[in-house]
Amino acid sequence: MTIKPLIILPDPLLRQVSTPVEQVDSQIIQLADDMLETMYDAPGIGLAAIQIGVARRMLVIDVSREDEENKPIVFINPEIVKTSDELSTYEEGCLSIPDYYAEVERPAALTVNYVDRTGKQQTLEADGLLATCLQHEIDHLNGVLFIDHISRLKRDMVIKKFTKIAKAKA
Ligand code: ZN
């Protein structure tokens, strides 16, 4: 397992739409392991493959509490098939937009179909933090960031700030 460098805003890779995984082979399992290692190191509760520069429809999530054992879940080709009418609001952050947090409203519960790391088709019903995290990460697979769900004014400010930081580092 390897910790990979994170792709940071405003890198255009974050706007790329990821392509489906055709087969769960050793390369894909290795990628999942690297993603988990990178997520735990950050630390974060979710990571999409594009955040380490790989445009495949894959994400990893672990919303277990600090005092619990790790409960990693690997989602390959995840697809939301149902969302609740009820909404919930969480303060979200993103490993690709470090140290910025904002409240985002999303469906409170959902059903997702996906392929697990053994190549098996699965269905999961999620609510609470897991439901929010899944929607945030699946957005990444479509080139969408959580700042796209906040006001335009706030979003422009964040992008401006990160563009400045990137320029200073270049
Ligand atoms: Zn994110």
PDB file of C-alpha atoms and ligand atoms in Angstrom:
ATOM      1  CA  MET A   1       0.000   0.000   0.000  1.00  0.00           C
ATOM      2  CA  THR A   2       1.259   3.434  -0.920  1.00  0.00           C
ATOM      3  CA  ILE A   3       0.252   6.903   0.193  1.00  0.00           C
ATOM      4  CA  LYS A   4      -0.359   8.913  -2.987  1.00  0.00           C
ATOM      5  CA  PRO A   5      -0.140  12.698  -3.402  1.00  0.00           C
ATOM      6  CA  LEU A   6      -3.538  14.415  -3.326  1.00  0.00           C
ATOM      7  CA  ILE A   7      -4.864  16.489  -6.225  1.00  0.00           C
ATOM      8  CA  ILE A   8      -5.733  19.965  -4.917  1.00  0.00           C
ATOM      9  CA  LEU A   9      -8.079  22.694  -6.195  1.00  0.00           C
ATOM     10  CA  PRO A  10      -7.873  24.288  -8.836  1.00  0.00           C
ATOM     11  CA  ASP A  11      -6.270  21.284 -10.610  1.00  0.00           C
ATOM     12  CA  PRO A  12      -8.444  20.676 -13.733  1.00  0.00           C
ATOM     13  CA  LEU A  13      -8.317  16.909 -13.054  1.00  0.00           C
ATOM     14  CA  LEU A  14     -10.931  17.511 -10.339  1.00  0.00           C
ATOM     15  CA  ARG A  15     -13.393  18.521 -13.093  1.00  0.00           C
ATOM     16  CA  GLN A  16     -12.832  15.373 -15.149  1.00  0.00           C
ATOM     17  CA  VAL A  17     -15.620  12.775 -15.422  1.00  0.00           C
ATOM     18  CA  SER A  18     -14.249   9.358 -14.388  1.00  0.00           C
ATOM     19  CA  THR A  19     -14.798   6.227 -16.486  1.00  0.00           C
ATOM     20  CA  PRO A  20     -16.279   2.946 -15.207  1.00  0.00           C
ATOM     21  CA  VAL A  21     -14.095   0.091 -14.002  1.00  0.00           C
ATOM     22  CA  GLU A  22     -14.539  -2.834 -16.395  1.00  0.00           C
ATOM     23  CA  GLN A  23     -13.076  -5.579 -14.267  1.00  0.00           C
ATOM     24  CA  VAL A  24     -11.963  -5.868 -10.660  1.00  0.00           C
ATOM     25  CA  ASP A  25      -8.413  -7.141 -11.188  1.00  0.00           C
ATOM     26  CA  SER A  26      -5.243  -6.949  -9.092  1.00  0.00           C
ATOM     27  CA  GLN A  27      -4.549  -3.416 -10.361  1.00  0.00           C
ATOM     28  CA  ILE A  28      -7.953  -2.205  -9.166  1.00  0.00           C
ATOM     29  CA  ILE A  29      -7.510  -3.891  -5.766  1.00  0.00           C
ATOM     30  CA  GLN A  30      -4.080  -2.256  -5.473  1.00  0.00           C
ATOM     31  CA  LEU A  31      -5.656   1.108  -6.334  1.00  0.00           C
ATOM     32  CA  ALA A  32      -8.345   0.588  -3.658  1.00  0.00           C
ATOM     33  CA  ASP A  33      -5.645  -0.223  -1.074  1.00  0.00           C
ATOM     34  CA  ASP A  34      -3.623   2.861  -2.026  1.00  0.00           C
ATOM     35  CA  MET A  35      -6.759   5.009  -1.784  1.00  0.00           C
ATOM     36  CA  LEU A  36      -7.532   3.682   1.708  1.00  0.00           C
ATOM     37  CA  GLU A  37      -3.948   4.226   2.842  1.00  0.00           C
ATOM     38  CA  THR A  38      -4.010   7.787   1.465  1.00  0.00           C
ATOM     39  CA  MET A  39      -7.416   8.513   3.058  1.00  0.00           C
ATOM     40  CA  TYR A  40      -6.384   7.240   6.526  1.00  0.00           C
ATOM     41  CA  ASP A  41      -3.097   9.140   6.346  1.00  0.00           C
ATOM     42  CA  ALA A  42      -4.751  12.474   5.444  1.00  0.00           C
ATOM     43  CA  PRO A  43      -6.900  11.786   7.560  1.00  0.00           C
ATOM     44  CA  GLY A  44     -10.277  11.792   5.846  1.00  0.00           C
ATOM     45  CA  ILE A  45     -13.527   9.794   5.797  1.00  0.00           C
ATOM     46  CA  GLY A  46     -13.846   9.458   2.015  1.00  0.00           C
ATOM     47  CA  LEU A  47     -11.700   9.583  -1.107  1.00  0.00           C
ATOM     48  CA  ALA A  48     -12.443   9.273  -4.826  1.00  0.00           C
ATOM     49  CA  ALA A  49      -9.838   7.854  -7.237  1.00  0.00           C
ATOM     50  CA  ILE A  50      -9.626  11.151  -9.163  1.00  0.00           C
ATOM     51  CA  GLN A  51      -8.306  12.792  -5.973  1.00  0.00           C
ATOM     52  CA  ILE A  52      -5.088  10.812  -6.479  1.00  0.00           C
ATOM     53  CA  GLY A  53      -5.188  11.473 -10.222  1.00  0.00           C
ATOM     54  CA  VAL A  54      -6.901   8.273 -11.431  1.00  0.00           C
ATOM     55  CA  ALA A  55     -10.084   8.938 -13.445  1.00  0.00           C
ATOM     56  CA  ARG A  56     -11.892   5.688 -12.602  1.00  0.00           C
ATOM     57  CA  ARG A  57     -15.320   5.385 -10.948  1.00  0.00           C
ATOM     58  CA  MET A  58     -14.082   4.239  -7.563  1.00  0.00           C
ATOM     59  CA  LEU A  59     -14.240   5.572  -4.033  1.00  0.00           C
ATOM     60  CA  VAL A  60     -13.424   4.515  -0.508  1.00  0.00           C
ATOM     61  CA  ILE A  61     -15.264   5.515   2.648  1.00  0.00           C
ATOM     62  CA  ASP A  62     -14.857   4.900   6.373  1.00  0.00           C
ATOM     63  CA  VAL A  63     -17.252   6.820   8.616  1.00  0.00           C
ATOM     64  CA  SER A  64     -16.492   4.805  11.774  1.00  0.00           C
ATOM     65  CA  ARG A  65     -15.846   6.874  14.882  1.00  0.00           C
ATOM     66  CA  GLU A  66     -12.324   7.310  16.233  1.00  0.00           C
ATOM     67  CA  ASP A  67     -13.014   4.965  19.159  1.00  0.00           C
ATOM     68  CA  GLU A  68     -14.335   2.242  16.833  1.00  0.00           C
ATOM     69  CA  GLU A  69     -12.483  -0.228  14.658  1.00  0.00           C
ATOM     70  CA  ASN A  70     -11.921   0.856  11.044  1.00  0.00           C
ATOM     71  CA  LYS A  71     -14.780  -0.051   8.719  1.00  0.00           C
ATOM     72  CA  PRO A  72     -13.472   0.606   5.215  1.00  0.00           C
ATOM     73  CA  ILE A  73     -15.879   0.218   2.287  1.00  0.00           C
ATOM     74  CA  VAL A  74     -14.708   0.167  -1.341  1.00  0.00           C
ATOM     75  CA  PHE A  75     -17.313   1.292  -3.892  1.00  0.00           C
ATOM     76  CA  ILE A  76     -16.627   0.471  -7.541  1.00  0.00           C
ATOM     77  CA  ASN A  77     -18.942   1.964 -10.220  1.00  0.00           C
ATOM     78  CA  PRO A  78     -21.351   3.272  -7.546  1.00  0.00           C
ATOM     79  CA  GLU A  79     -24.737   4.429  -8.772  1.00  0.00           C
ATOM     80  CA  ILE A  80     -27.415   6.166  -6.733  1.00  0.00           C
ATOM     81  CA  VAL A  81     -30.723   4.473  -7.541  1.00  0.00           C
ATOM     82  CA  LYS A  82     -32.956   6.165  -4.965  1.00  0.00           C
ATOM     83  CA  THR A  83     -32.836   9.270  -2.786  1.00  0.00           C
ATOM     84  CA  SER A  84     -35.121  10.409   0.020  1.00  0.00           C
ATOM     85  CA  ASP A  85     -37.263  13.545  -0.237  1.00  0.00           C
ATOM     86  CA  GLU A  86     -36.079  14.415   3.247  1.00  0.00           C
ATOM     87  CA  LEU A  87     -32.946  16.551   3.268  1.00  0.00           C
ATOM     88  CA  SER A  88     -30.179  16.926   5.807  1.00  0.00           C
ATOM     89  CA  THR A  89     -27.383  19.427   6.244  1.00  0.00           C
ATOM     90  CA  TYR A  90     -23.798  18.613   7.140  1.00  0.00           C
ATOM     91  CA  GLU A  91     -20.714  20.746   7.318  1.00  0.00           C
ATOM     92  CA  GLU A  92     -18.571  19.283   4.552  1.00  0.00           C
ATOM     93  CA  GLY A  93     -14.885  19.441   3.811  1.00  0.00           C
ATOM     94  CA  CYS A  94     -12.734  17.868   1.106  1.00  0.00           C
ATOM     95  CA  LEU A  95      -9.160  16.554   1.029  1.00  0.00           C
ATOM     96  CA  SER A  96      -8.772  18.384  -2.303  1.00  0.00           C
ATOM     97  CA  ILE A  97      -9.878  21.705  -0.736  1.00  0.00           C
ATOM     98  CA  PRO A  98      -7.888  21.643   2.525  1.00  0.00           C
ATOM     99  CA  ASP A  99      -9.082  23.587   5.564  1.00  0.00           C
ATOM    100  CA  TYR A 100     -12.283  24.844   3.959  1.00  0.00           C
ATOM    101  CA  TYR A 101     -15.678  23.798   5.332  1.00  0.00           C
ATOM    102  CA  ALA A 102     -19.234  24.737   4.398  1.00  0.00           C
ATOM    103  CA  GLU A 103     -22.746  23.515   5.070  1.00  0.00           C
ATOM    104  CA  VAL A 104     -24.323  21.532   2.237  1.00  0.00           C
ATOM    105  CA  GLU A 105     -27.909  20.276   2.021  1.00  0.00           C
ATOM    106  CA  ARG A 106     -28.453  16.888   0.373  1.00  0.00           C
ATOM    107  CA  PRO A 107     -30.986  14.027   0.465  1.00  0.00           C
ATOM    108  CA  ALA A 108     -30.842  12.484   3.945  1.00  0.00           C
ATOM    109  CA  ALA A 109     -30.954   8.868   2.739  1.00  0.00           C
ATOM    110  CA  LEU A 110     -30.227   6.939  -0.437  1.00  0.00           C
ATOM    111  CA  THR A 111     -29.842   3.544  -2.036  1.00  0.00           C
ATOM    112  CA  VAL A 112     -26.658   2.856  -3.964  1.00  0.00           C
ATOM    113  CA  ASN A 113     -25.714  -0.039  -6.254  1.00  0.00           C
ATOM    114  CA  TYR A 114     -22.004  -0.800  -6.567  1.00  0.00           C
ATOM    115  CA  VAL A 115     -19.404  -3.494  -7.105  1.00  0.00           C
ATOM    116  CA  ASP A 116     -17.310  -4.428  -4.065  1.00  0.00           C
ATOM    117  CA  ARG A 117     -13.587  -5.207  -3.968  1.00  0.00           C
ATOM    118  CA  THR A 118     -14.257  -8.888  -4.634  1.00  0.00           C
ATOM    119  CA  GLY A 119     -16.129  -7.989  -7.848  1.00  0.00           C
ATOM    120  CA  LYS A 120     -19.562  -8.722  -6.394  1.00  0.00           C
ATOM    121  CA  GLN A 121     -22.610  -6.547  -7.110  1.00  0.00           C
ATOM    122  CA  GLN A 122     -23.981  -4.980  -3.924  1.00  0.00           C
ATOM    123  CA  THR A 123     -26.817  -2.729  -2.821  1.00  0.00           C
ATOM    124  CA  LEU A 124     -26.558  -0.482   0.222  1.00  0.00           C
ATOM    125  CA  GLU A 125     -29.127   1.699   1.933  1.00  0.00           C
ATOM    126  CA  ALA A 126     -27.453   4.574   3.725  1.00  0.00           C
ATOM    127  CA  ASP A 127     -28.451   7.526   5.837  1.00  0.00           C
ATOM    128  CA  GLY A 128     -26.728  10.033   8.124  1.00  0.00           C
ATOM    129  CA  LEU A 129     -23.063  10.811   7.564  1.00  0.00           C
ATOM    130  CA  LEU A 130     -22.595   7.810   5.235  1.00  0.00           C
ATOM    131  CA  ALA A 131     -25.332   9.073   2.880  1.00  0.00           C
ATOM    132  CA  THR A 132     -23.774  12.545   2.740  1.00  0.00           C
ATOM    133  CA  CYS A 133     -20.269  11.151   2.278  1.00  0.00           C
ATOM    134  CA  LEU A 134     -21.423   8.860  -0.560  1.00  0.00           C
ATOM    135  CA  GLN A 135     -23.059  11.762  -2.404  1.00  0.00           C
ATOM    136  CA  HIS A 136     -19.967  13.944  -1.938  1.00  0.00           C
ATOM    137  CA  GLU A 137     -17.664  11.208  -3.291  1.00  0.00           C
ATOM    138  CA  ILE A 138     -19.955  10.199  -6.183  1.00  0.00           C
ATOM    139  CA  ASP A 139     -20.017  13.890  -7.165  1.00  0.00           C
ATOM    140  CA  HIS A 140     -16.215  13.647  -7.576  1.00  0.00           C
ATOM    141  CA  LEU A 141     -16.680  10.877 -10.166  1.00  0.00           C
ATOM    142  CA  ASN A 142     -18.712  13.379 -12.209  1.00  0.00           C
ATOM    143  CA  GLY A 143     -16.256  16.262 -11.791  1.00  0.00           C
ATOM    144  CA  VAL A 144     -18.479  17.960  -9.206  1.00  0.00           C
ATOM    145  CA  LEU A 145     -17.147  19.440  -5.949  1.00  0.00           C
ATOM    146  CA  PHE A 146     -19.015  20.254  -2.744  1.00  0.00           C
ATOM    147  CA  ILE A 147     -18.344  23.953  -3.342  1.00  0.00           C
ATOM    148  CA  ASP A 148     -20.637  23.642  -6.390  1.00  0.00           C
ATOM    149  CA  HIS A 149     -23.491  23.263  -3.872  1.00  0.00           C
ATOM    150  CA  ILE A 150     -22.787  26.546  -2.042  1.00  0.00           C
ATOM    151  CA  SER A 151     -23.435  30.129  -3.153  1.00  0.00           C
ATOM    152  CA  ARG A 152     -21.615  31.387  -6.200  1.00  0.00           C
ATOM    153  CA  LEU A 153     -20.046  34.196  -4.206  1.00  0.00           C
ATOM    154  CA  LYS A 154     -18.556  31.822  -1.632  1.00  0.00           C
ATOM    155  CA  ARG A 155     -17.423  29.397  -4.342  1.00  0.00           C
ATOM    156  CA  ASP A 156     -15.658  32.108  -6.349  1.00  0.00           C
ATOM    157  CA  MET A 157     -13.862  33.234  -3.186  1.00  0.00           C
ATOM    158  CA  VAL A 158     -12.603  29.718  -2.435  1.00  0.00           C
ATOM    159  CA  ILE A 159     -11.435  29.105  -6.002  1.00  0.00           C
ATOM    160  CA  LYS A 160      -9.671  32.475  -6.039  1.00  0.00           C
ATOM    161  CA  LYS A 161      -7.904  31.705  -2.772  1.00  0.00           C
ATOM    162  CA  PHE A 162      -6.706  28.276  -3.934  1.00  0.00           C
ATOM    163  CA  THR A 163      -5.625  29.625  -7.341  1.00  0.00           C
ATOM    164  CA  LYS A 164      -3.475  32.177  -5.516  1.00  0.00           C
ATOM    165  CA  ILE A 165      -1.914  29.476  -3.317  1.00  0.00           C
ATOM    166  CA  ALA A 166      -1.203  27.279  -6.356  1.00  0.00           C
ATOM    167  CA  LYS A 167       0.455  30.186  -8.170  1.00  0.00           C
ATOM    168  CA  ALA A 168       2.615  30.990  -5.162  1.00  0.00           C
ATOM    169  CA  LYS A 169       3.819  27.370  -5.089  1.00  0.00           C
ATOM    170  CA  ALA A 170       4.516  27.156  -8.836  1.00  0.00           C
TER     171      ALA A 170
HETATM  172 ZN    ZN B   1     -14.063  15.650  -1.689  1.00  0.00          ZN
END
